[in-house]
Coordinates of C-alpha atoms and ligand atoms in Angstrom, one line a residue:
M1 CA 13.9 -1.3 47.8
N2 CA 15.8 -4.4 46.7
T3 CA 15.9 -4.3 42.9
S4 CA 15.4 -8.0 42.5
N5 CA 12.0 -7.5 44.0
F6 CA 10.9 -5.0 41.4
D7 CA 7.6 -5.8 39.8
P8 CA 8.5 -5.3 36.1
K9 CA 5.0 -4.1 35.3
Q10 CA 5.0 -1.5 38.0
F11 CA 8.5 -0.4 37.0
R12 CA 7.4 0.1 33.4
Q13 CA 4.4 2.0 34.6
A14 CA 6.5 4.3 36.8
L15 CA 8.9 5.0 33.9
G16 CA 5.9 5.7 31.6
S17 CA 5.0 8.7 33.7
F18 CA 7.9 10.4 32.1
T19 CA 6.4 12.1 29.0
T20 CA 8.5 11.9 25.8
G21 CA 8.3 12.6 22.1
V22 CA 8.4 9.7 19.7
T23 CA 11.2 9.1 17.2
I24 CA 12.0 6.6 14.4
V25 CA 15.6 5.8 14.2
T26 CA 16.9 4.4 10.9
T27 CA 20.1 3.0 9.4
R28 CA 21.4 1.1 6.5
G29 CA 22.7 -2.4 7.2
E30 CA 25.9 -4.0 5.8
D31 CA 23.5 -6.2 3.8
G32 CA 22.3 -3.1 1.9
Q33 CA 18.8 -3.2 3.6
D34 CA 17.1 -0.4 5.4
Y35 CA 16.4 -0.8 9.2
G36 CA 14.5 1.3 11.6
L37 CA 12.4 1.2 14.7
T38 CA 10.2 3.4 16.9
A39 CA 12.1 4.7 19.9
N40 CA 11.2 7.1 22.7
S41 CA 14.6 6.7 24.6
F42 CA 16.0 9.6 22.5
N43 CA 17.6 12.5 24.3
S44 CA 19.9 15.4 23.6
V45 CA 23.4 15.1 25.1
S46 CA 25.7 17.9 24.1
L47 CA 25.5 21.2 22.2
E48 CA 29.2 21.5 21.5
P49 CA 29.9 19.1 19.9
P50 CA 26.3 18.4 18.9
M51 CA 25.4 15.0 20.3
V52 CA 22.3 12.9 20.9
L53 CA 21.6 9.5 22.4
W54 CA 19.0 6.7 22.3
S55 CA 18.9 3.1 23.4
L56 CA 18.1 -0.1 21.5
S57 CA 16.8 -3.4 22.9
K58 CA 19.4 -6.2 22.3
T59 CA 16.5 -8.3 21.1
S60 CA 15.5 -5.9 18.3
S61 CA 15.8 -7.4 14.8
S62 CA 17.6 -4.2 13.8
A63 CA 20.3 -4.6 16.5
P64 CA 22.9 -6.3 14.3
A65 CA 22.5 -3.5 11.7
F66 CA 22.9 -0.7 14.2
M67 CA 25.8 -2.4 15.9
T68 CA 27.9 -2.1 12.7
A69 CA 26.4 1.0 11.1
E70 CA 28.6 4.1 11.0
H71 CA 25.6 6.4 10.7
F72 CA 21.9 6.6 11.9
A73 CA 19.1 9.1 11.5
V74 CA 16.7 10.2 14.2
H75 CA 13.3 11.4 13.1
I76 CA 11.2 13.3 15.7
L77 CA 7.6 12.4 14.7
A78 CA 4.9 14.9 14.1
A79 CA 1.5 14.7 15.7
D80 CA -0.1 13.2 12.6
Q81 CA 2.5 10.4 12.3
E82 CA 1.0 7.9 14.8
S83 CA 0.4 5.2 12.2
L84 CA 4.0 5.5 11.0
S85 CA 5.1 5.1 14.6
N86 CA 3.0 1.9 14.9
R87 CA 4.4 0.6 11.7
F88 CA 8.0 1.0 12.9
A89 CA 7.2 -0.6 16.3
K90 CA 6.2 -3.9 14.7
R91 CA 8.7 -6.6 14.0
G92 CA 8.6 -8.3 10.7
E93 CA 6.7 -5.5 8.8
D94 CA 8.2 -4.2 5.6
K95 CA 8.6 -0.9 7.5
F96 CA 9.8 1.2 4.5
A97 CA 7.3 -0.1 1.9
A98 CA 6.0 2.7 -0.3
L99 CA 7.6 5.5 1.8
P100 CA 9.3 8.4 0.0
I101 CA 12.9 8.2 1.1
Q102 CA 15.9 10.4 0.8
R103 CA 19.4 9.3 1.6
G104 CA 21.9 10.6 4.1
P105 CA 25.6 9.7 4.9
G106 CA 26.3 6.0 4.5
D107 CA 23.1 5.8 2.5
I108 CA 20.9 5.9 5.6
P109 CA 17.2 6.3 4.9
L110 CA 15.7 9.6 5.7
L111 CA 11.9 9.8 6.2
E112 CA 9.6 12.8 5.5
G113 CA 6.8 14.5 7.3
C114 CA 8.5 14.6 10.7
S115 CA 9.0 17.7 12.9
A116 CA 12.8 17.4 13.1
R117 CA 15.4 15.1 11.7
F118 CA 19.0 14.5 12.9
Q119 CA 21.6 12.7 10.8
C120 CA 24.3 11.2 13.1
R121 CA 27.7 9.5 13.0
T122 CA 27.8 6.8 15.6
T123 CA 30.4 7.9 18.1
Y124 CA 29.9 5.6 21.2
R125 CA 28.0 2.4 22.0
Y126 CA 27.6 1.6 25.7
E127 CA 26.2 -1.5 27.4
G128 CA 23.0 -0.7 29.2
G129 CA 21.5 -3.9 30.7
D130 CA 19.2 -5.4 28.1
H131 CA 19.7 -2.3 25.8
I132 CA 22.7 -0.8 24.0
I133 CA 23.0 3.0 24.4
F134 CA 24.0 4.8 21.2
V135 CA 25.6 8.2 21.2
G136 CA 25.8 10.0 17.9
E137 CA 27.4 13.2 16.7
V138 CA 24.9 15.2 14.7
V139 CA 26.4 15.9 11.2
A140 CA 23.2 17.5 9.8
F141 CA 19.7 18.3 11.0
D142 CA 16.4 19.7 9.7
S143 CA 13.6 21.3 11.6
F144 CA 10.1 21.5 10.0
D145 CA 8.0 23.5 12.5
K146 CA 5.4 20.7 12.9
S147 CA 3.8 19.9 16.3
P148 CA 5.2 16.7 17.8
L149 CA 3.6 13.4 18.7
V150 CA 3.7 12.8 22.4
F151 CA 4.0 9.5 24.4
H152 CA 2.9 9.1 28.0
S153 CA 1.9 6.1 30.1
G154 CA 1.9 3.7 27.2
G155 CA -0.3 5.8 24.9
Y156 CA 0.0 8.6 22.4
G157 CA -0.9 12.2 23.3
L158 CA -0.9 15.6 21.8
L159 CA 0.9 18.6 23.0
L160 CA -1.2 21.3 24.6
K161 CA 0.9 24.3 25.5
K162 CA -0.2 26.1 28.7
N163 CA -0.7 29.6 27.4
S164 CA -2.4 32.7 28.6
D165 CA -5.6 31.9 26.5
L166 CA -6.4 29.0 28.8
A167 CA -5.9 31.1 31.9
D168 CA -8.3 33.7 30.5
V169 CA -11.4 31.5 30.9
S170 CA -14.3 33.8 32.0
S171 CA -16.0 33.0 35.3
N172 CA -19.2 34.7 34.3
F173 CA -21.8 31.9 34.3
G174 CA -23.8 33.1 31.3
D175 CA -21.0 33.2 28.7
D176 CA -19.0 30.4 30.3
W177 CA -21.9 27.9 30.3
L178 CA -21.0 24.9 28.1
G179 CA -24.4 25.0 26.5
F180 CA -24.0 28.6 25.5
L181 CA -20.5 28.0 24.1
L182 CA -21.6 24.9 22.1
G183 CA -24.8 26.6 20.9
R184 CA -23.0 29.8 19.9
T185 CA -20.3 27.9 18.1
Y186 CA -23.0 25.8 16.3
Y187 CA -25.1 28.8 15.2
Q188 CA -22.0 30.7 13.9
L189 CA -20.8 27.6 12.0
L190 CA -24.3 27.4 10.5
M191 CA -24.4 31.0 9.2
P192 CA -23.0 30.4 5.7
I193 CA -25.2 27.4 5.3
R194 CA -28.3 29.4 6.4
E195 CA -27.5 32.0 3.8
R196 CA -27.5 29.3 1.1
L197 CA -30.7 27.8 2.4
K198 CA -32.4 31.2 2.3
E199 CA -31.5 31.7 -1.3
H200 CA -33.6 28.5 -2.0
G201 CA -36.4 29.7 0.3
L202 CA -35.6 26.9 2.8
R203 CA -35.7 27.0 6.6
D204 CA -33.8 25.4 9.5
I205 CA -36.2 22.4 9.6
D206 CA -35.5 21.8 5.9
Y207 CA -31.8 21.7 6.7
E208 CA -32.4 19.2 9.5
L209 CA -34.3 17.0 7.1
L210 CA -31.7 17.3 4.4
T211 CA -28.9 16.5 6.9
I212 CA -30.6 13.4 8.2
L213 CA -31.4 12.2 4.7
S214 CA -27.7 12.9 3.8
M215 CA -26.7 10.3 6.3
G216 CA -28.9 7.9 4.3
D217 CA -32.2 8.4 2.4
G218 CA -35.1 6.0 1.8
R219 CA -36.6 6.7 5.3
T220 CA -40.2 6.9 6.3
L221 CA -41.8 10.0 7.8
A222 CA -41.9 8.2 11.1
D223 CA -38.1 7.6 10.9
L224 CA -37.5 11.3 10.1
Q225 CA -39.8 12.3 13.0
H226 CA -37.8 10.2 15.4
L227 CA -34.4 11.4 14.2
V228 CA -35.3 15.1 13.9
A229 CA -36.7 15.0 17.5
I230 CA -33.2 15.1 18.8
T231 CA -33.1 18.8 17.8
G232 CA -36.3 19.5 19.8
Q233 CA -38.2 20.1 16.5
E234 CA -41.3 18.3 15.2
V235 CA -41.8 17.3 11.6
A236 CA -45.2 16.8 9.9
A237 CA -45.8 15.4 6.4
K238 CA -46.4 19.0 5.2
D239 CA -42.8 19.9 6.1
L240 CA -41.6 17.6 3.3
Q241 CA -43.7 19.5 0.8
P242 CA -41.4 22.5 0.1
L243 CA -38.5 20.1 -0.5
V244 CA -40.6 18.0 -2.8
E245 CA -41.9 21.1 -4.7
R246 CA -38.3 22.3 -5.2
G247 CA -37.4 19.0 -6.8
L248 CA -35.0 18.0 -4.1
L249 CA -36.9 15.0 -2.6
V250 CA -39.4 12.4 -3.9
I251 CA -41.7 10.1 -1.9
D252 CA -42.1 6.6 -3.3
Q253 CA -45.3 4.4 -3.1
D254 CA -44.1 2.9 0.2
R255 CA -44.0 6.5 1.6
R256 CA -40.2 6.5 1.8
V257 CA -38.3 9.7 1.2
H258 CA -35.5 9.8 -1.3
F259 CA -33.2 12.4 -2.8
T260 CA -33.7 13.4 -6.4
E261 CA -30.4 13.8 -8.4
Q262 CA -30.8 17.6 -7.9
G263 CA -31.4 17.0 -4.1
R264 CA -28.4 14.9 -3.8
R265 CA -26.3 17.6 -5.5
F266 CA -27.7 20.2 -3.2
A267 CA -27.0 18.1 -0.1
I268 CA -23.3 17.7 -1.3
E269 CA -23.1 21.5 -1.8
L270 CA -24.4 22.0 1.8
L271 CA -21.8 19.5 3.0
A272 CA -19.1 21.5 1.2
F273 CA -20.3 24.7 3.0
A274 CA -20.2 22.8 6.3
K275 CA -16.7 21.6 5.7
A276 CA -15.6 25.1 4.7
A277 CA -17.2 26.5 7.9
E278 CA -15.3 23.9 9.9
T279 CA -12.0 24.7 8.2
S280 CA -12.4 28.4 8.8
A281 CA -13.5 27.8 12.5
E282 CA -10.3 25.8 13.0
Q283 CA -8.0 28.5 11.7
G284 CA -7.5 29.8 15.2
L285 CA -6.5 26.3 16.4
N286 CA -3.4 24.3 15.7
F287 CA -3.6 20.6 14.8
E288 CA -3.6 19.2 18.3
E289 CA -6.0 21.8 19.7
A290 CA -8.5 21.0 16.9
Q291 CA -8.1 17.3 17.7
L292 CA -8.4 17.9 21.4
L293 CA -11.5 20.0 21.0
K294 CA -13.2 17.2 19.1
M295 CA -12.0 14.5 21.5
L296 CA -13.4 16.4 24.5
L297 CA -16.7 17.1 22.7
K298 CA -17.1 13.4 21.9
R299 CA -16.6 12.7 25.6
V300 CA -19.3 15.2 26.6
I301 CA -21.6 13.6 23.9
R302 CA -21.0 10.2 25.5
S303 CA -21.4 11.4 29.1
T304 CA -24.7 13.2 28.3
G305 CA -26.1 10.5 26.0
S306 CA -26.5 7.5 28.2
E307 CA -30.2 8.0 28.8
L308 CA -31.1 8.7 25.2
P309 CA -33.6 6.5 23.3
A310 CA -32.0 3.8 21.2
Y311 CA -33.0 5.4 17.9
W312 CA -30.7 8.3 18.6
R313 CA -27.7 6.1 18.6
K314 CA -25.1 7.2 16.0
E315 CA -25.5 4.0 14.0
N316 CA -29.2 4.7 13.4
F317 CA -28.5 8.0 11.7
W318 CA -25.9 6.5 9.3
R319 CA -26.7 4.3 6.4
E320 CA -24.5 2.9 3.6
N321 CA -26.0 5.2 1.0
S322 CA -24.9 8.3 3.0
V323 CA -24.2 11.3 0.8
W324 CA -21.4 12.3 3.1
T325 CA -19.3 9.2 2.5
Q326 CA -19.8 9.4 -1.2
A327 CA -19.1 13.2 -1.3
L328 CA -16.0 13.0 0.8
C329 CA -14.5 10.5 -1.7
Q330 CA -15.2 13.1 -4.4
D331 CA -13.6 16.1 -2.5
A332 CA -16.6 18.5 -2.5
T333 CA -15.8 22.2 -2.3
P334 CA -18.3 25.1 -2.5
G335 CA -18.6 26.4 -6.1
Ligands
FMN1 C1 6.4 4.7 21.6 C2 7.4 3.6 21.5 C3 8.7 3.7 22.0 C4 9.7 2.7 21.9 N1 10.9 3.0 22.3 C5 11.9 2.0 22.1 C6 13.2 2.3 22.4 O1 13.6 3.4 22.8 N2 14.2 1.3 22.2 C7 13.8 0.1 21.7 O2 14.7 -0.7 21.5 N3 12.5 -0.2 21.4 C8 11.5 0.8 21.5 N4 10.3 0.5 21.2 C9 9.9 -0.8 20.7 C10 10.3 -1.0 19.3 O3 9.8 0.0 18.4 C11 9.9 -2.4 18.7 O4 10.2 -3.3 19.7 C12 10.6 -2.7 17.5 O5 10.4 -1.8 16.5 C13 10.2 -4.1 17.0 O6 10.8 -4.3 15.7 P1 12.3 -4.8 15.5 O7 12.5 -6.0 16.3 O8 12.3 -5.0 14.0 O9 13.1 -3.6 15.9 C14 9.3 1.5 21.3 C15 8.0 1.3 20.9 C16 7.1 2.3 21.0 C17 5.6 2.1 20.4

């Protein structure tokens, strides 16, 4: 193919099929300012002597600083540093504002929270079309055992290692059915919460009602009936009685159901149990596996939810006075 006929978009797309990590490269300019940018052109070059490379667009506002700097630092970003990556990919931002910074050789800024960090002495600069290729000798490095952020086809990703666990998926329909796996997971997560409910003489239906009210109270019985119906259960006025008798709920003259102060506290306590159950369930998963699990479940919720009645849309469950939002701001933990 004649290179002058390349479609730049297609060329970019083809290059994007090469999956990389994401780095932030930083340096200190002669003007005493810190400079840095997000770069995925990083690669290892040599072990002995230890050398790495990356390339910088000639149009980058950081180019003059890197062209004269004797040192630079490469930070391999961790999976939870996507927003930092976005910050350093934008021109004109005060990229270093409010970041905790250490200093390396030549006063270069060193960022925290990454999965690895290389402090380098600039050894070569090569012309590379519209980029300059920087080769640096590594003078010091740190490795922090954090999973990396991944970049592929113009978007961020998470690393999922192919391991034997994945190959070990049972083919037996019964215990491999998605519904069984989801149900079993849900009931096991619910166990500590059920124990707490039992101590108060409350049943699963009470939990459903408290959960829905936690997303926003002041609802009518009809609202509750509609929303609880997603669980396949039915609610009658008498089902509210045990919660009213225990001083957890009150019904106002417009027949709207509200938490009492005690009810609100109990709902926060149940939420803390739910968060603790989630944390312990995720112990067997690393950061990106836990993210991936939730991402995939959200996709399944979307793909199975298109025919649902409008009142089961997420926004109908949540109201501004949600206990969850308030409680998460106060860091609720089981007492
Ligand atoms: C994932 C990702 C990888 C990037 N890789 C590079 C790169 O290797 N080299 C480069 O010059 N720009 C790269 N960029 C673009 C720069 O980060 C961006 O143009 C730059 O930070 C703009 O600000 P500046 O002009 O102040 O440098 C990348 C951006 C992203 C989001």
